């Protein structure tokens, strides 16, 4: 079998680095470690209910340092743990990291004493959409690479959660892997977005989607409508206008999508445009949104903006938000630029009180939009 002419991830990273001769190469090495994690997780999830012998070993190993891991009949939980272990093992040894943060670990992970420490921080959601595992829908992994604070690099001390609390705009690199019919890795190092497909023949990611761009306009939106009664009025207004279709204020029909797997939604939008919303709502006032800022919203947002799309809370760019805790949640809206800007505009009008003449074209029930009905 002749090797294809497509560039491998390694080749792509080396050639990108040649354009920035001052770059150390540590970042490339770290991204390749993460890519190895993606390959291993891709394989682990592909066994489904059969279970993967390697995964069983990792679960056993994890049980020695995790308090309680219920593997009995909880395949999805087991794979969360397996994926977390894979990320730790593939990334801890290389000397590029000062520490790691994971959705699966309350506290930051310290690089073990036998390995050198480096200048980057890696934050990740090792298995995103894992509640979809048992229905065999696409899942993924999401990662974000930050620079550790100078004082951490200089001292080599243990990391604290505070070291990770940097706005998304400071990310050095970010990406996700999607484990669908094909396994893909989509990354940005701040210079556009590139997509790679896992070539099982040679076990390498090959560049299949150079310079991905999100179309500025879209006719697809994704939101969990079962939360409609908790939405803020500007979100309800946007969705109502989409639903009103050709005869409504937008003058065109929209399609609705909802996979309930963030990576799968982001990937669809990256490939063909659209908008995704998991906005802040009134369901549980103690939770400002559902998705996690540091290892979901920021990396997906960085990729969207690098692809010409936009990411927002509805009121500000997600990438400008100063995090206050490692596992902080946030309202998340991203996708095609013009649609996200329209939603931001609706929030601004609502906050300024200039959207009062607006009445839902579909439900025509003013009471739904009285602010006092929503507090
Ligand atoms: Mn997730
Ligand atoms: Mn997860």
Short mmCIF file of C-alpha atoms and ligand atoms in Angstrom, two decimals:
data_model
loop_
_atom_site.label_atom_id
_atom_site.label_comp_id
_atom_site.label_asym_id
_atom_site.label_seq_id
_atom_site.Cartn_x
_atom_site.Cartn_y
_atom_site.Cartn_z
CA UNK A 1 0.00 0.00 0.00
CA UNK A 2 1.56 3.32 -1.02
CA UNK A 3 1.69 5.96 1.68
CA UNK A 4 -0.69 8.79 0.90
CA UNK A 5 0.72 12.18 0.03
CA UNK A 6 -1.24 13.83 2.84
CA UNK A 7 0.83 15.42 5.57
CA UNK A 8 0.87 13.76 8.97
CA UNK A 9 0.19 15.75 12.14
CA UNK A 10 3.91 15.53 12.97
CA UNK A 11 4.90 16.89 9.58
CA UNK A 12 2.31 19.66 9.82
CA UNK A 13 3.56 20.73 13.27
CA UNK A 14 7.22 20.68 12.21
CA UNK A 15 6.50 22.69 9.07
CA UNK A 16 4.41 25.21 11.02
CA UNK A 17 7.25 25.57 13.49
CA UNK A 18 9.76 26.35 10.75
CA UNK A 19 7.79 29.54 10.18
CA UNK A 20 8.39 30.47 13.82
CA UNK A 21 12.09 29.66 14.38
CA UNK A 22 11.97 31.03 17.92
CA UNK A 23 9.48 28.35 18.97
CA UNK A 24 11.03 25.74 21.23
CA UNK A 25 9.39 22.60 19.91
CA UNK A 26 8.03 21.80 23.35
CA UNK A 27 4.53 22.79 22.28
CA UNK A 28 4.69 20.47 19.27
CA UNK A 29 5.88 17.63 21.44
CA UNK A 30 3.05 18.25 23.87
CA UNK A 31 0.44 18.30 21.09
CA UNK A 32 1.80 14.99 19.82
CA UNK A 33 1.44 13.53 23.34
CA UNK A 34 -2.19 14.67 23.37
CA UNK A 35 -2.68 13.19 19.88
CA UNK A 36 -1.42 9.87 21.24
CA UNK A 37 -4.02 10.11 24.02
CA UNK A 38 -6.68 10.68 21.37
CA UNK A 39 -5.59 7.59 19.45
CA UNK A 40 -5.67 5.48 22.60
CA UNK A 41 -9.09 6.80 23.69
CA UNK A 42 -10.44 6.31 20.18
CA UNK A 43 -9.45 2.68 20.41
CA UNK A 44 -10.74 2.25 23.96
CA UNK A 45 -14.22 3.59 23.13
CA UNK A 46 -14.44 1.57 19.91
CA UNK A 47 -14.76 -1.67 21.90
CA UNK A 48 -18.15 -0.58 23.28
CA UNK A 49 -19.78 -3.12 25.58
CA UNK A 50 -17.10 -5.66 24.69
CA UNK A 51 -14.62 -3.72 26.78
CA UNK A 52 -10.98 -3.25 25.95
CA UNK A 53 -8.38 -5.33 27.83
CA UNK A 54 -6.09 -2.29 28.04
CA UNK A 55 -8.92 -0.27 29.57
CA UNK A 56 -9.43 -2.88 32.27
CA UNK A 57 -5.77 -2.51 33.27
CA UNK A 58 -6.08 1.26 33.41
CA UNK A 59 -9.22 1.06 35.55
CA UNK A 60 -7.44 -1.27 37.95
CA UNK A 61 -4.51 1.15 38.11
CA UNK A 62 -6.80 4.12 38.60
CA UNK A 63 -8.57 2.42 41.50
CA UNK A 64 -5.35 2.51 43.47
CA UNK A 65 -5.47 6.31 43.62
CA UNK A 66 -9.12 7.19 43.06
CA UNK A 67 -11.51 6.96 46.02
CA UNK A 68 -14.45 5.09 44.47
CA UNK A 69 -14.74 3.93 40.91
CA UNK A 70 -17.83 1.96 40.15
CA UNK A 71 -17.01 -0.23 37.20
CA UNK A 72 -19.87 -2.65 37.77
CA UNK A 73 -22.20 -2.03 34.86
CA UNK A 74 -21.12 1.59 34.53
CA UNK A 75 -19.31 1.45 31.25
CA UNK A 76 -19.58 5.17 30.69
CA UNK A 77 -18.02 6.02 34.01
CA UNK A 78 -15.28 3.51 33.43
CA UNK A 79 -14.41 5.10 30.12
CA UNK A 80 -14.30 8.55 31.72
CA UNK A 81 -11.70 7.18 34.13
CA UNK A 82 -9.82 5.32 31.41
CA UNK A 83 -9.68 8.41 29.22
CA UNK A 84 -8.45 10.50 32.13
CA UNK A 85 -5.70 7.97 32.89
CA UNK A 86 -4.68 7.93 29.23
CA UNK A 87 -4.33 11.73 29.16
CA UNK A 88 -2.24 11.70 32.34
CA UNK A 89 0.04 8.89 31.20
CA UNK A 90 0.68 10.18 27.67
CA UNK A 91 1.34 13.79 28.81
CA UNK A 92 3.05 13.67 32.23
CA UNK A 93 6.46 12.29 31.24
CA UNK A 94 7.63 14.65 28.50
CA UNK A 95 8.94 17.54 30.59
CA UNK A 96 6.68 20.07 28.90
CA UNK A 97 4.07 20.45 31.62
CA UNK A 98 3.98 22.28 34.93
CA UNK A 99 0.68 20.57 35.78
CA UNK A 100 -2.67 19.39 34.48
CA UNK A 101 -6.32 20.01 35.18
CA UNK A 102 -9.10 17.59 34.26
CA UNK A 103 -12.86 17.42 34.42
CA UNK A 104 -12.37 14.13 36.22
CA UNK A 105 -10.14 15.51 38.98
CA UNK A 106 -11.22 18.02 41.59
CA UNK A 107 -7.70 19.32 42.20
CA UNK A 108 -4.87 19.98 39.72
CA UNK A 109 -2.67 17.03 38.86
CA UNK A 110 0.98 17.38 39.88
CA UNK A 111 3.69 16.12 37.54
CA UNK A 112 5.27 13.15 39.39
CA UNK A 113 8.71 13.76 40.90
CA UNK A 114 10.52 11.42 38.50
CA UNK A 115 9.73 13.65 35.51
CA UNK A 116 11.01 17.14 34.68
CA UNK A 117 8.51 19.98 34.81
CA UNK A 118 7.94 22.39 31.92
CA UNK A 119 6.30 25.65 31.04
CA UNK A 120 2.80 24.64 29.96
CA UNK A 121 -0.46 23.77 31.66
CA UNK A 122 -2.78 21.22 30.08
CA UNK A 123 -6.51 21.30 30.88
CA UNK A 124 -8.86 18.74 29.41
CA UNK A 125 -12.22 17.05 29.28
CA UNK A 126 -10.93 13.53 28.63
CA UNK A 127 -14.26 12.15 27.43
CA UNK A 128 -16.86 14.68 26.38
CA UNK A 129 -20.42 13.49 25.80
CA UNK A 130 -19.79 10.34 27.78
CA UNK A 131 -23.47 10.03 28.69
CA UNK A 132 -23.88 9.21 24.98
CA UNK A 133 -21.50 6.26 25.16
CA UNK A 134 -24.16 3.64 25.74
CA UNK A 135 -26.22 4.86 22.77
CA UNK A 136 -23.17 4.76 20.51
CA UNK A 137 -23.26 8.42 19.53
CA UNK A 138 -20.07 10.35 18.79
CA UNK A 139 -18.01 11.39 21.81
CA UNK A 140 -14.74 13.26 22.01
CA UNK A 141 -11.94 14.79 24.04
CA UNK A 142 -11.27 18.52 24.47
CA UNK A 143 -7.99 20.13 25.51
CA UNK A 144 -6.53 23.56 26.16
CA UNK A 145 -2.87 24.48 26.57
CA UNK A 146 -1.92 27.51 28.66
CA UNK A 147 1.43 28.95 29.61
CA UNK A 148 2.19 28.44 33.29
CA UNK A 149 2.84 31.62 35.29
CA UNK A 150 6.53 32.62 35.09
CA UNK A 151 7.02 32.09 38.80
CA UNK A 152 5.75 28.51 38.50
CA UNK A 153 8.13 27.83 35.61
CA UNK A 154 11.07 29.37 37.48
CA UNK A 155 10.43 27.58 40.78
CA UNK A 156 9.10 24.27 39.49
CA UNK A 157 6.71 24.26 42.44
CA UNK A 158 3.44 22.31 42.56
CA UNK A 159 0.62 23.99 40.66
CA UNK A 160 -2.52 25.34 42.31
CA UNK A 161 -5.94 25.90 40.79
CA UNK A 162 -5.16 29.64 40.71
CA UNK A 163 -2.36 29.02 38.18
CA UNK A 164 -4.97 27.84 35.67
CA UNK A 165 -7.28 30.85 36.04
CA UNK A 166 -6.35 32.61 32.82
CA UNK A 167 -8.78 34.04 30.26
CA UNK A 168 -9.30 31.92 27.13
CA UNK A 169 -7.64 34.59 25.01
CA UNK A 170 -4.29 33.56 26.53
CA UNK A 171 -4.51 29.95 25.28
CA UNK A 172 -1.40 28.84 23.40
CA UNK A 173 -3.14 25.96 21.65
CA UNK A 174 -6.43 24.10 21.86
CA UNK A 175 -8.22 21.30 20.14
CA UNK A 176 -10.56 18.40 20.29
CA UNK A 177 -10.70 14.83 19.09
CA UNK A 178 -13.98 13.40 17.87
CA UNK A 179 -14.58 9.67 17.98
CA UNK A 180 -17.22 9.27 15.31
CA UNK A 181 -17.41 7.02 12.25
CA UNK A 182 -13.93 8.47 11.62
CA UNK A 183 -11.64 9.67 14.39
CA UNK A 184 -10.53 13.24 13.85
CA UNK A 185 -8.26 15.69 15.65
CA UNK A 186 -8.94 19.40 15.17
CA UNK A 187 -6.38 21.85 16.51
CA UNK A 188 -5.35 25.47 16.58
CA UNK A 189 -2.02 26.91 17.63
CA UNK A 190 -3.38 30.42 17.09
CA UNK A 191 -2.83 30.39 13.36
CA UNK A 192 -6.10 29.07 11.91
CA UNK A 193 -7.66 25.67 12.42
CA UNK A 194 -6.53 22.37 10.92
CA UNK A 195 -8.35 19.04 10.93
CA UNK A 196 -6.69 15.63 10.81
CA UNK A 197 -8.26 12.23 10.24
CA UNK A 198 -6.86 9.11 11.89
CA UNK A 199 -5.47 6.84 9.18
CA UNK A 200 -5.81 3.39 10.71
CA UNK A 201 -3.48 1.91 8.09
CA UNK A 202 -0.47 3.67 9.58
CA UNK A 203 -1.86 4.83 12.94
CA UNK A 204 -1.25 8.51 12.14
CA UNK A 205 -3.39 11.60 11.97
CA UNK A 206 -3.34 12.92 8.38
CA UNK A 207 -4.16 16.47 7.40
CA UNK A 208 -7.53 16.26 5.66
CA UNK A 209 -9.06 19.66 6.53
CA UNK A 210 -6.51 22.47 6.21
CA UNK A 211 -7.62 25.99 7.14
CA UNK A 212 -11.17 25.23 8.33
CA UNK A 213 -13.53 28.23 8.12
CA UNK A 214 -16.98 28.53 9.71
CA UNK A 215 -19.49 30.07 7.29
CA UNK A 216 -20.57 33.50 8.57
CA UNK A 217 -24.27 32.79 8.05
CA UNK A 218 -26.25 29.73 8.94
CA UNK A 219 -29.67 28.14 8.87
CA UNK A 220 -29.15 25.61 11.65
CA UNK A 221 -29.35 26.13 15.37
CA UNK A 222 -28.79 23.74 18.27
CA UNK A 223 -30.30 24.18 21.71
CA UNK A 224 -31.91 21.98 24.35
CA UNK A 225 -35.51 23.17 23.94
CA UNK A 226 -36.71 21.33 27.00
CA UNK A 227 -35.15 24.20 28.96
CA UNK A 228 -37.17 26.81 27.02
CA UNK A 229 -39.14 27.90 30.06
CA UNK A 230 -35.88 28.81 31.83
CA UNK A 231 -34.34 30.79 28.96
CA UNK A 232 -33.70 34.48 29.19
CA UNK A 233 -35.90 36.57 26.87
CA UNK A 234 -33.18 37.32 24.27
CA UNK A 235 -32.54 33.59 23.78
CA UNK A 236 -36.26 32.92 23.53
CA UNK A 237 -36.58 35.75 21.04
CA UNK A 238 -33.80 34.36 18.85
CA UNK A 239 -35.20 30.82 18.86
CA UNK A 240 -38.77 32.00 18.26
CA UNK A 241 -37.59 33.96 15.23
CA UNK A 242 -35.76 30.92 13.88
CA UNK A 243 -38.85 28.75 14.41
CA UNK A 244 -41.06 31.31 12.66
CA UNK A 245 -39.06 30.56 9.51
CA UNK A 246 -39.84 32.08 6.13
CA UNK A 247 -42.92 33.92 7.33
CA UNK A 248 -41.18 35.36 10.42
CA UNK A 249 -38.78 38.27 10.90
CA UNK A 250 -35.79 36.24 9.63
CA UNK A 251 -37.49 35.49 6.31
CA UNK A 252 -35.91 32.05 6.02
CA UNK A 253 -36.45 28.55 7.36
CA UNK A 254 -34.09 27.06 9.93
CA UNK A 255 -33.30 23.50 10.92
CA UNK A 256 -32.80 22.45 14.53
CA UNK A 257 -30.10 20.05 15.70
CA UNK A 258 -29.34 18.62 19.14
CA UNK A 259 -26.83 15.82 19.69
CA UNK A 260 -26.14 16.60 23.36
CA UNK A 261 -22.44 15.99 22.77
CA UNK A 262 -20.50 19.26 22.73
CA UNK A 263 -17.69 18.00 20.54
CA UNK A 264 -20.12 16.62 17.96
CA UNK A 265 -22.07 19.91 17.88
CA UNK A 266 -18.87 21.93 17.55
CA UNK A 267 -17.60 19.71 14.78
CA UNK A 268 -20.81 19.97 12.77
CA UNK A 269 -20.75 23.75 13.10
CA UNK A 270 -17.09 23.89 12.12
CA UNK A 271 -17.83 21.84 9.02
CA UNK A 272 -20.97 23.57 7.77
CA UNK A 273 -21.92 26.48 10.02
CA UNK A 274 -24.71 26.95 12.52
CA UNK A 275 -25.08 28.15 16.05
CA UNK A 276 -24.93 26.27 19.36
CA UNK A 277 -26.45 27.58 22.56
CA UNK A 278 -26.26 26.33 26.11
CA UNK A 279 -27.07 29.71 27.59
CA UNK A 280 -27.20 30.83 31.16
CA UNK A 281 -30.79 30.26 32.30
CA UNK A 282 -32.96 30.51 35.37
CA UNK A 283 -33.21 26.77 36.07
CA UNK A 284 -30.65 26.81 38.88
CA UNK A 285 -29.54 30.35 39.72
CA UNK A 286 -26.44 28.99 41.46
CA UNK A 287 -25.16 27.69 38.11
CA UNK A 288 -24.19 30.34 35.56
CA UNK A 289 -24.60 27.98 32.62
CA UNK A 290 -23.86 24.32 32.30
CA UNK A 291 -20.66 23.85 30.34
CA UNK A 292 -17.21 24.26 31.83
CA UNK A 293 -15.20 27.35 31.03
CA UNK A 294 -11.64 26.08 31.15
CA UNK A 295 -11.83 22.77 29.32
CA UNK A 296 -14.99 23.08 27.22
CA UNK A 297 -15.97 26.68 26.42
CA UNK A 298 -12.45 28.14 26.08
CA UNK A 299 -10.89 25.54 23.78
CA UNK A 300 -14.01 25.22 21.60
CA UNK A 301 -14.25 29.03 21.58
CA UNK A 302 -10.60 29.46 20.58
CA UNK A 303 -11.13 27.08 17.68
CA UNK A 304 -14.33 28.85 16.59
CA UNK A 305 -12.68 32.27 16.60
CA UNK A 306 -9.61 30.94 14.77
CA UNK A 307 -11.99 29.55 12.14
CA UNK A 308 -13.73 32.90 11.68
CA UNK A 309 -16.67 32.08 13.94
CA UNK A 310 -17.56 33.64 17.27
CA UNK A 311 -17.96 32.53 20.89
CA UNK A 312 -19.96 34.42 23.47
CA UNK A 313 -21.81 34.25 26.75
CA UNK A 314 -24.46 36.35 25.02
CA UNK A 315 -23.04 39.43 26.72
CA UNK A 316 -19.29 39.19 26.15
CA UNK A 317 -16.72 37.06 24.41
CA UNK A 318 -16.13 33.89 26.38
CA UNK A 319 -12.41 34.26 25.69
CA UNK A 320 -12.29 37.50 27.68
CA UNK A 321 -13.85 36.03 30.82
CA UNK A 322 -11.52 35.93 33.83
CA UNK A 323 -12.00 32.47 35.38
CA UNK A 324 -12.58 32.26 39.12
CA UNK A 325 -12.36 28.50 39.60
CA UNK A 326 -10.98 25.46 37.82
CA UNK A 327 -14.36 23.82 37.21
CA UNK A 328 -16.37 27.00 36.67
CA UNK A 329 -19.46 26.81 34.46
CA UNK A 330 -20.50 29.38 31.91
CA UNK A 331 -23.27 30.16 29.43
CA UNK A 332 -21.97 29.24 25.99
CA UNK A 333 -23.04 30.38 22.54
CA UNK A 334 -20.84 29.78 19.51
CA UNK A 335 -20.79 29.29 15.78
CA UNK A 336 -21.44 31.34 12.66
CA UNK A 337 -20.35 34.92 13.30
CA UNK A 338 -23.43 36.77 12.10
CA UNK A 339 -25.80 34.56 14.10
CA UNK A 340 -23.79 34.85 17.32
CA UNK A 341 -23.56 38.62 16.88
CA UNK A 342 -27.32 38.76 16.39
CA UNK A 343 -27.84 36.88 19.66
CA UNK A 344 -25.44 39.26 21.44
CA UNK A 345 -27.38 42.16 19.96
CA UNK A 346 -30.63 40.72 21.37
CA UNK A 347 -29.02 40.46 24.81
CA UNK A 348 -27.83 44.07 24.60
CA UNK A 349 -31.32 45.24 23.58
CA UNK A 350 -32.90 43.29 26.39
CA UNK A 351 -30.46 44.62 28.98
CA UNK A 352 -31.06 48.17 27.72
CA UNK A 353 -34.82 47.62 27.71
CA UNK A 354 -35.09 48.54 24.04
CA UNK A 355 -36.68 45.24 22.98
CA UNK A 356 -39.97 45.90 24.74
CA UNK A 357 -42.10 46.10 21.58
CA UNK A 358 -41.01 42.58 20.84
CA UNK A 359 -43.70 39.94 21.26
CA UNK A 360 -43.12 36.30 20.52
CA UNK A 361 -44.29 35.63 16.97
CA UNK A 362 -45.07 32.07 17.90
CA UNK A 363 -46.53 32.05 21.36
CA UNK A 364 -47.84 35.56 21.52
CA UNK A 365 -47.83 35.44 25.29
CA UNK A 366 -46.45 38.59 26.77
CA UNK A 367 -46.32 37.07 30.23
CA UNK A 368 -43.47 34.80 29.14
CA UNK A 369 -41.31 37.81 28.45
CA UNK A 370 -41.98 39.93 31.48
CA UNK A 371 -38.66 40.04 33.28
CA UNK A 372 -40.42 39.55 36.63
CA UNK A 373 -41.75 36.21 35.35
CA UNK A 374 -38.22 35.02 34.95
CA UNK A 375 -36.60 35.95 38.21
MN1 LIG B 1 -17.87 17.50 28.46
MN1 LIG B 2 -16.24 14.50 30.22
#
